[in-house]
Coordinates of C-alpha atoms and ligand atoms in Angstrom, one line a residue:
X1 CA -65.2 22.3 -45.5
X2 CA -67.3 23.1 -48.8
X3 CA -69.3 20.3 -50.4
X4 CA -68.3 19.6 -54.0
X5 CA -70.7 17.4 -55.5
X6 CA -69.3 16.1 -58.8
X7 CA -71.3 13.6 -59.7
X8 CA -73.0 12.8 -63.3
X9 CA -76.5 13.6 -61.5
X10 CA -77.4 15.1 -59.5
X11 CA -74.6 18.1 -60.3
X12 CA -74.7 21.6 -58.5
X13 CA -77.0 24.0 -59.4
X14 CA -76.1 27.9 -60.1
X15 CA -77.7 30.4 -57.5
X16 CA -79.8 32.1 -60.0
X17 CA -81.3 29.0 -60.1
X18 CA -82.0 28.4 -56.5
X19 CA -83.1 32.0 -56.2
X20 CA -85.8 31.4 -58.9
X21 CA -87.0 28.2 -57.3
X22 CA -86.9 29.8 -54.0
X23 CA -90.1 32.5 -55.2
X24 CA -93.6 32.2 -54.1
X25 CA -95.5 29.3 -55.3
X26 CA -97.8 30.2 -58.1
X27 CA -101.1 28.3 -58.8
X28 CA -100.3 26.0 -61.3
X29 CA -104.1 26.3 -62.8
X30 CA -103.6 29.9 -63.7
X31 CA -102.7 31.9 -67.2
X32 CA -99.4 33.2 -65.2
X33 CA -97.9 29.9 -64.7
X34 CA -99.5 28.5 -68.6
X35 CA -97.1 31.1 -69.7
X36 CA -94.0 30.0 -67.2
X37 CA -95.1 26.3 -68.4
X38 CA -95.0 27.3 -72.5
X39 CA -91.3 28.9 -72.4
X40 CA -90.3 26.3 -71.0
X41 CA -91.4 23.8 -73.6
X42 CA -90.6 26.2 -76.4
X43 CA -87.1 26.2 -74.8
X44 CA -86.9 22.7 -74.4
X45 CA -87.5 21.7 -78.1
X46 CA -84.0 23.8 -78.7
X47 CA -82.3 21.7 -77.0
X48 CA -84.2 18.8 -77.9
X49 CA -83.6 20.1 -81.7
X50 CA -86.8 19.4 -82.5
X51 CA -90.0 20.9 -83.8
X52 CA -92.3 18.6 -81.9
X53 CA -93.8 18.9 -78.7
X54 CA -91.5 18.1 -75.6
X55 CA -93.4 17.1 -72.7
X56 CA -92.2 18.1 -69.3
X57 CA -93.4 15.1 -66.8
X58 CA -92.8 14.9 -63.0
X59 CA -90.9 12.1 -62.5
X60 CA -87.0 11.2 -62.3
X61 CA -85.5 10.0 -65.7
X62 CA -86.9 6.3 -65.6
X63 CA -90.6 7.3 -65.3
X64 CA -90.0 9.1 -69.0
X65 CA -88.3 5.6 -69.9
X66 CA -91.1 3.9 -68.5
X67 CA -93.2 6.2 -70.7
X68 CA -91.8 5.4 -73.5
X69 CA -92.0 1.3 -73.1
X70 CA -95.9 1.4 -72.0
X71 CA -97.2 4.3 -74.9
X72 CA -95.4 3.0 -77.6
X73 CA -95.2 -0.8 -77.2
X74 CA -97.6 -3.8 -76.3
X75 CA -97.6 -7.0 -74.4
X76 CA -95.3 -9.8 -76.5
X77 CA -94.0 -6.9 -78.3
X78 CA -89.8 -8.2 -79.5
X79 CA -87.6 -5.0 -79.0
X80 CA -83.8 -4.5 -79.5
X81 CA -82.2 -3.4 -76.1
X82 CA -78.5 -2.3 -76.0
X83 CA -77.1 -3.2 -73.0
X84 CA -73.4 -1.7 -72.3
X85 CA -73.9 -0.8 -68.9
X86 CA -76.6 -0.1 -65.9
X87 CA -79.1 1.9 -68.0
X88 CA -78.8 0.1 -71.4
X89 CA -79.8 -2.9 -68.3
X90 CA -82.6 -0.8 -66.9
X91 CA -84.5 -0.9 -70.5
X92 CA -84.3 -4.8 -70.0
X93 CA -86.0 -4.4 -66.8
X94 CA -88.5 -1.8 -68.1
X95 CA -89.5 -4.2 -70.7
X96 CA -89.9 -7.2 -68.9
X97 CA -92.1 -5.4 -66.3
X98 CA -94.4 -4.9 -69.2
X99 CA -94.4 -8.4 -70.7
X100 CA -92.2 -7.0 -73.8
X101 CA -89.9 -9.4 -75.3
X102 CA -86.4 -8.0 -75.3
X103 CA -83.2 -8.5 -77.9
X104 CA -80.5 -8.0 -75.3
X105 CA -77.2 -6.6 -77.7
X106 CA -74.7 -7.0 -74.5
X107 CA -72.0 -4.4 -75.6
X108 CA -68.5 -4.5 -73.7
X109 CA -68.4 -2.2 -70.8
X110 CA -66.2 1.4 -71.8
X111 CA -67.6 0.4 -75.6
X112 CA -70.2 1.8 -77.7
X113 CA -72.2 -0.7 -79.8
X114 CA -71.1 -1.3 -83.4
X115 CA -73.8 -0.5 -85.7
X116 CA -73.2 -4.4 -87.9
X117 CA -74.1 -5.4 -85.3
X118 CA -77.3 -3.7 -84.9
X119 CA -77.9 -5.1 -88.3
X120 CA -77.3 -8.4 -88.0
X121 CA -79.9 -8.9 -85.0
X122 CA -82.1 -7.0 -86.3
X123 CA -81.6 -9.3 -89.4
X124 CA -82.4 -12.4 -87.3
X125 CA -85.3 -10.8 -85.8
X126 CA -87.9 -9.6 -88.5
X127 CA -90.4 -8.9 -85.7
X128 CA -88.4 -6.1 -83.9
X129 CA -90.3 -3.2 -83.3
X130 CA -88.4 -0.9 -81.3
X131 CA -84.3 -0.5 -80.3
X132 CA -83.9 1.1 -77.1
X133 CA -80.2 2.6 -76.1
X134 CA -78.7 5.0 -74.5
X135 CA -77.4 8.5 -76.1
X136 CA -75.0 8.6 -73.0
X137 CA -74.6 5.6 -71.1
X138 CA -73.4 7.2 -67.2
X139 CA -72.7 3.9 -65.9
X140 CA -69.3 3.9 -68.1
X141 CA -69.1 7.4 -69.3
X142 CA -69.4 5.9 -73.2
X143 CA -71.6 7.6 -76.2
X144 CA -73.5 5.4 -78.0
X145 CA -73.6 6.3 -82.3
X146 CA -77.0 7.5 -81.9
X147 CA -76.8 9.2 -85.4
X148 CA -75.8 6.2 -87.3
X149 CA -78.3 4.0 -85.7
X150 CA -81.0 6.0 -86.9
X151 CA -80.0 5.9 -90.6
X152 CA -81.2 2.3 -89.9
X153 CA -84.5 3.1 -88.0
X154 CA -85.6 6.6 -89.7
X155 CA -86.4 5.2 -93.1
X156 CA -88.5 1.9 -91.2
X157 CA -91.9 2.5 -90.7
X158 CA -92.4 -0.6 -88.4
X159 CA -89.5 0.2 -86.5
X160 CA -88.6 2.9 -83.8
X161 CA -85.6 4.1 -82.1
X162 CA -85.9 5.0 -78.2
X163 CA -83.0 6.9 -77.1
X164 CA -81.8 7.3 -73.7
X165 CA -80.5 11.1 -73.7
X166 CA -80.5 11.6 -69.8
X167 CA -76.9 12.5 -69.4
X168 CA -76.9 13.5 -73.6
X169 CA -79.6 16.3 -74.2
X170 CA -77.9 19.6 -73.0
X171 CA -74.5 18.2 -72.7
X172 CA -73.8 17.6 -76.3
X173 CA -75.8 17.8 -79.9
X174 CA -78.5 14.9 -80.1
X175 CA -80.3 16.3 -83.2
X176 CA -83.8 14.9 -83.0
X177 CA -85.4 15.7 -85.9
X178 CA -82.4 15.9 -88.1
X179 CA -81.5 12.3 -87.3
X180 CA -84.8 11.3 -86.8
X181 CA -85.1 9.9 -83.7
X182 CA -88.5 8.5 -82.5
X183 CA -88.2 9.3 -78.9
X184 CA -85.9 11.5 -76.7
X185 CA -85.8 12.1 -73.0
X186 CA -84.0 14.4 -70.7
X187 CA -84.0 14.3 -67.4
X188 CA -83.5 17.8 -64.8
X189 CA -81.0 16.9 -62.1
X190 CA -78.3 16.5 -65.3
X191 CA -76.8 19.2 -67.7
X192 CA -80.2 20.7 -67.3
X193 CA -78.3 21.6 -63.7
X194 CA -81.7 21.6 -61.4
X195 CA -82.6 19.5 -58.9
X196 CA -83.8 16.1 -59.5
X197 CA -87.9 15.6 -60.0
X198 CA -88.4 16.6 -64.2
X199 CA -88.2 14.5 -67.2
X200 CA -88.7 15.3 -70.7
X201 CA -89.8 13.5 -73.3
X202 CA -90.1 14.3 -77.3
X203 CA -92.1 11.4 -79.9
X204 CA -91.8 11.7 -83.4
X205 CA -95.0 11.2 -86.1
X206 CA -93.7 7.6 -86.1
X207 CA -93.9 7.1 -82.5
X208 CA -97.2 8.9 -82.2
X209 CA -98.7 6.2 -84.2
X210 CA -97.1 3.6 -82.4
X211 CA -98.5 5.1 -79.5
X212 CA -102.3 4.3 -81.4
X213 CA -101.5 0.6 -81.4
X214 CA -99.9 0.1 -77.7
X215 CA -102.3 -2.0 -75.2
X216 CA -99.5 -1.5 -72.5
X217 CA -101.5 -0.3 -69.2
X218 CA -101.0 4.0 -68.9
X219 CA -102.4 6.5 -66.9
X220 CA -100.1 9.2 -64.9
X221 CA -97.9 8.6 -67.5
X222 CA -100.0 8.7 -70.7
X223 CA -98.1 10.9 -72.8
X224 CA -101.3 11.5 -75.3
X225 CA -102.4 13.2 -72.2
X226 CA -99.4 15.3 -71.6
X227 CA -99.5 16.2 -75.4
X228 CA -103.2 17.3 -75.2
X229 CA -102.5 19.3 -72.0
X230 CA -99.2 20.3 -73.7
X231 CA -101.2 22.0 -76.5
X232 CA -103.4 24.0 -74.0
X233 CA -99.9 25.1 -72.2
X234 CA -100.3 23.3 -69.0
X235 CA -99.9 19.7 -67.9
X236 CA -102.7 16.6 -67.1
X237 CA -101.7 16.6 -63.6
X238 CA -100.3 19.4 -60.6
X239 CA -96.5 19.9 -62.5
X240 CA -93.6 20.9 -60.0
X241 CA -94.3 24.1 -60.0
X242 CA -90.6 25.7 -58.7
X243 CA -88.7 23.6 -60.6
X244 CA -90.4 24.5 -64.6
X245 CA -89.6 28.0 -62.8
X246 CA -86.4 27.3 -62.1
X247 CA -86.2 25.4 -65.7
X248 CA -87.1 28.7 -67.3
X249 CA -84.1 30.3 -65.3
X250 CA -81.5 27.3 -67.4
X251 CA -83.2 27.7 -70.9
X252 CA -82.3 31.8 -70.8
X253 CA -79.2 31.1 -69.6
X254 CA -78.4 28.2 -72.1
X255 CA -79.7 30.9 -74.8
X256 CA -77.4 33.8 -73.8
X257 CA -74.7 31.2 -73.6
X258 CA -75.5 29.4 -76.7
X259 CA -75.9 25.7 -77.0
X260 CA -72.7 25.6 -79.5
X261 CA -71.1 27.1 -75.9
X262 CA -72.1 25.3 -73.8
X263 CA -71.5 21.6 -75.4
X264 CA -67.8 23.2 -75.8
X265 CA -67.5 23.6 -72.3
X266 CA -68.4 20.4 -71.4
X267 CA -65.8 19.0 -73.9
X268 CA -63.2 21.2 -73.2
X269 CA -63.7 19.9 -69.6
X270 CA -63.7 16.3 -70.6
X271 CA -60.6 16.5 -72.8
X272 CA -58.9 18.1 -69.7
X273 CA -59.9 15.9 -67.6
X274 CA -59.4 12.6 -69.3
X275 CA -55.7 13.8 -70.6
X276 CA -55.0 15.3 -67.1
X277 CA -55.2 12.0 -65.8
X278 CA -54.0 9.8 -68.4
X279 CA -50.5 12.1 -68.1
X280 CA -50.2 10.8 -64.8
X281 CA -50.7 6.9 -65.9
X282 CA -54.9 6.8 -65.5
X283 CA -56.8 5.3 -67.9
X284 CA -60.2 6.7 -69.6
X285 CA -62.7 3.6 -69.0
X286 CA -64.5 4.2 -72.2
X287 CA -60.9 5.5 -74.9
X288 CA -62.8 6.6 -78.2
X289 CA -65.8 6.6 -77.6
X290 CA -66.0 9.0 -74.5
X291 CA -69.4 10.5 -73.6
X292 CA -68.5 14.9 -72.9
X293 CA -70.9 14.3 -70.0
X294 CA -69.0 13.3 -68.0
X295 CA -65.4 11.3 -67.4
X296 CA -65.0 8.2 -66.3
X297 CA -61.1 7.2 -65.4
X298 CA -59.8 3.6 -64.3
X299 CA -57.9 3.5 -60.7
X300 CA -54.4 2.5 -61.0
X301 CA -53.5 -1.0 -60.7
X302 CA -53.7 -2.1 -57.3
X303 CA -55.6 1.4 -55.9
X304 CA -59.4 0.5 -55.2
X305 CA -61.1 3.2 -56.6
X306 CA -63.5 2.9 -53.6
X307 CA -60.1 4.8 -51.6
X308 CA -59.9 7.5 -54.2
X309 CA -63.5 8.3 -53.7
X310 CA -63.2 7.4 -50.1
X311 CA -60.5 10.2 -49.8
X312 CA -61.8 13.0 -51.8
X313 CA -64.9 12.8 -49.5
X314 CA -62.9 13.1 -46.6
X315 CA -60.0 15.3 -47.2
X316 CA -61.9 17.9 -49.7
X317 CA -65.7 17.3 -49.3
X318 CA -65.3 16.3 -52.6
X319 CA -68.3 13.8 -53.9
X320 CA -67.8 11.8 -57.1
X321 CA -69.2 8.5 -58.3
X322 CA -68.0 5.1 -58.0
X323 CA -68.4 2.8 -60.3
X324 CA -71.6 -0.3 -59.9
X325 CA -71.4 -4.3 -60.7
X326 CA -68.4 -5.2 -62.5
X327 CA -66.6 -1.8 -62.4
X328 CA -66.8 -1.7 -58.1
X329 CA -63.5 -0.2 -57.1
X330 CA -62.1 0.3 -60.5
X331 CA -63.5 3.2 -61.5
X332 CA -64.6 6.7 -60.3
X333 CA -66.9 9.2 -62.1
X334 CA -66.7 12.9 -62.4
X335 CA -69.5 15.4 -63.9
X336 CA -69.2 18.1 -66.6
X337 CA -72.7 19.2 -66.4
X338 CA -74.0 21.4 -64.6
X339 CA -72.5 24.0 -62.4
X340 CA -69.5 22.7 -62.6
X341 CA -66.3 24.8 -63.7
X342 CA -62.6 25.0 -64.9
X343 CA -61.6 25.4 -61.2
X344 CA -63.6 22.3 -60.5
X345 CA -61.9 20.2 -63.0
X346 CA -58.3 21.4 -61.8
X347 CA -59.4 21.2 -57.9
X348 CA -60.5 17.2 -58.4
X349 CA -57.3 16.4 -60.5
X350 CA -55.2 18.1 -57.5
X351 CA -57.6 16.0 -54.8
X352 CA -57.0 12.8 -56.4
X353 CA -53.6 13.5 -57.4
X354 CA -53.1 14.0 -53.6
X355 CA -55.4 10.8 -52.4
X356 CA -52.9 9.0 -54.9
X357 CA -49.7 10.0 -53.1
X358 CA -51.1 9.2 -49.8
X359 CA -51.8 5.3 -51.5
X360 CA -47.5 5.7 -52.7
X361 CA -48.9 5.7 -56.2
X362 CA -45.7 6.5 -58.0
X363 CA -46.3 9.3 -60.0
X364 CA -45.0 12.8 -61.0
X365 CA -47.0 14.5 -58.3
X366 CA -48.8 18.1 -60.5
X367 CA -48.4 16.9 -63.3
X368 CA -52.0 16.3 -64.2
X369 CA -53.1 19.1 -62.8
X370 CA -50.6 21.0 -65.3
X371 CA -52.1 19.1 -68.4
X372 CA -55.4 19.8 -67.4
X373 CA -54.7 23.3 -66.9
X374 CA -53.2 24.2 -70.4
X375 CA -56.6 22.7 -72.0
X376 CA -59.0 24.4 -69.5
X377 CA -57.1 27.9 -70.7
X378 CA -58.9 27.7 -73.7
X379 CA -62.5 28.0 -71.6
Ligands
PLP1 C1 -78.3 7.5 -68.7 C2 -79.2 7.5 -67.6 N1 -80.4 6.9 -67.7 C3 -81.3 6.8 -66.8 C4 -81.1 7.3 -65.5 C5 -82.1 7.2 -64.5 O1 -82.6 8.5 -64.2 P1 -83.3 8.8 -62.8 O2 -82.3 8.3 -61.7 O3 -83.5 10.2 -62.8 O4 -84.6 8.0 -62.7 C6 -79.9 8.0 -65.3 C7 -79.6 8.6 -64.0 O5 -78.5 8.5 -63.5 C8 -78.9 8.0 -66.4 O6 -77.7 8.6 -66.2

């Protein structure tokens, strides 16, 4: 049985990358790998949309949103965090590790957070210097207005806006400098489709002089020293070497593809997806405010999602995500970054379409599969 992993992270990668990853290690002190290191940043601020550096750390995702708590922010320090799911909670936690005082704006599970209300707390608290969200929050598939909330923060210079793009950078537009974002970060093991291990991070002018003032304790993860090192094409401590090789392999191919490409196939696929399933009575978890990411559907009434997933593991090698805290057993996750196809999309519908029958789920049985099919034409 083949192993389909279709999670939102980490996703399949494509051979070519595997095959670059596989070469020779190269010294990472040399001007051969400075060179390897550079693209790769000069790619990177494409997709980050951005004319500032983008520094590539070795860490998963949260060591970048560490980095952008401790360089930015000091002790007893009052930030904004949206929480609407696990991530928007893992800011929270970030913060308090550090002694940062945080706003929590609990948003609804499946909804993005409405801009008012932004407002209004940031109304009641005149000493917020930071909001911290999420571009694309995995744990309920929803996109947060990441544009909006910036026409609030870009015109502040006491204020910041820390955005989350782990599962958002590479799968759809997050325009950093034409929004105005103060900091960005990507992580690899998304729609950057490599293994897991690289973060990326981008800080505007504004954040760079919050970075002057923060007292937070740094040191593998001072960014001023990734900058510096940045400049000089190469990195304050030994990068992973394969994987900004393999990196190098994703940014060519996302420039022969085209970024306008490749964020259309990622919504192509989550249109499909989400009205493949919804024909057959499944609900989308997060309905207007859907992240292309990935899709996130709600098990029919009286199905545990934990059987779905439990069933596409078994019967099709099939891997997707379950859903954590208060979404246990009611949801189930399925990636569109990465290596990920059309055939993918219509071989998961027809798995859980199948699970479903099995449970008696009464249904008409292809039907999804039929809906999704007419919109994946179209890739
Ligand atoms: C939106 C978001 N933020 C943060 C993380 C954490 O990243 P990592 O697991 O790479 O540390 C993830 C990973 O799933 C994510 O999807």
């Amino acid at each position: 049985m083949k192993n389909y992993v279709l999670t939102p992270g980490p996703v399949p990668v494509p051979e070519f990358v595997m095959l670059e990853m596989a070469k020779p290690i190269i010294h990472h002190r040399t001007a051969e790998f400075e060179e390897i290191f550079f693209k790769a940043t000069q790619g990177l601020k494409k997709v980050f949309m951005t004319q500032e550096e983008v520094l590539i750390l070795a860490s998963s995702g949260t060591g970048a949103m560490d980095a952008a708590v401790c360089n930015t922010l000091s002790k007893g320090d009052e930030v904004i965090v949206v929480n609407g799911g696990k991530f928007g909670e893992r800011w929270g936690k970030i913060c308090k590790a550090y002694g940062v005082i945080s706003h929590e704006l609990k948003v609804e599970w499946g909804q993005a957070v409405k801009t008012d209300d932004i407002n209004e707390m940031l109304d009641k608290n005149k000493n917020v210097k930071a909001i911290l969200i999420q571009a694309s929050e995995t744990s309920t598939g929803v996109e947060h207005p990441i544009k909006e909330i910036a026409e609030i923060t870009k015109n502040r210079d006491d204020l910041i806006l820390i955005v989350d793009g782990i599962t958002a950078v590479g799968a759809f537009p997050v325009e950093f400098d034409n929004w105005g974002i103060d900091i960005l970060i990507g992580g690899s093991q998304k729609a950057f489709m490599l293994p897991p291990g690289l973060s990326f991070i981008s800080l505007s002018k504004k954040a760079w002089k919050f970075y002057e003032d923060s007292d937070l304790p740094k040191f593998y993860l001072d960014l001023n020293q990734a900058y510096k090192n940045s400049l000089k094409k190469t990195s304050p401590w030994t990068p992973a070497v394969n994987l900004v090789m393999g990196l190098n392999a994703v940014l060519e191919h996302f420039d022969k593809l085209g970024l306008e490409n490749l964020f259309r196939r990622h919504s192509i696929m989550s249109e499909a997806t989400i009205k493949g399933f919804e024909s057959i009575g499944l609900e989308n978890f997060a309905p207007g405010c859907s992240s292309t990411a990935l899709s996130v559907i709600k098990s029919p009434e009286g199905i545990d999602a934990g059987e779905i997933i439990k069933g596409l593991k078994n019967k099709y090698g099939m891997i997707v995500a379950g859903g954590q805290d208060q979404a246990k057993g009611k949801i189930f996750r399925i990636t569109h970054m990465g290596y990920v196809d059309k055939g993918d999309m219509i071989s998961v519908i027809a798995g859980v379409e199948s699970i479903l029958n099995e449970l008696k789920y009464d249904f008409t049985p292809g039907l999804g599969v039929s809906t999704a099919t007419r919109i994946l034409d179209s890739l």
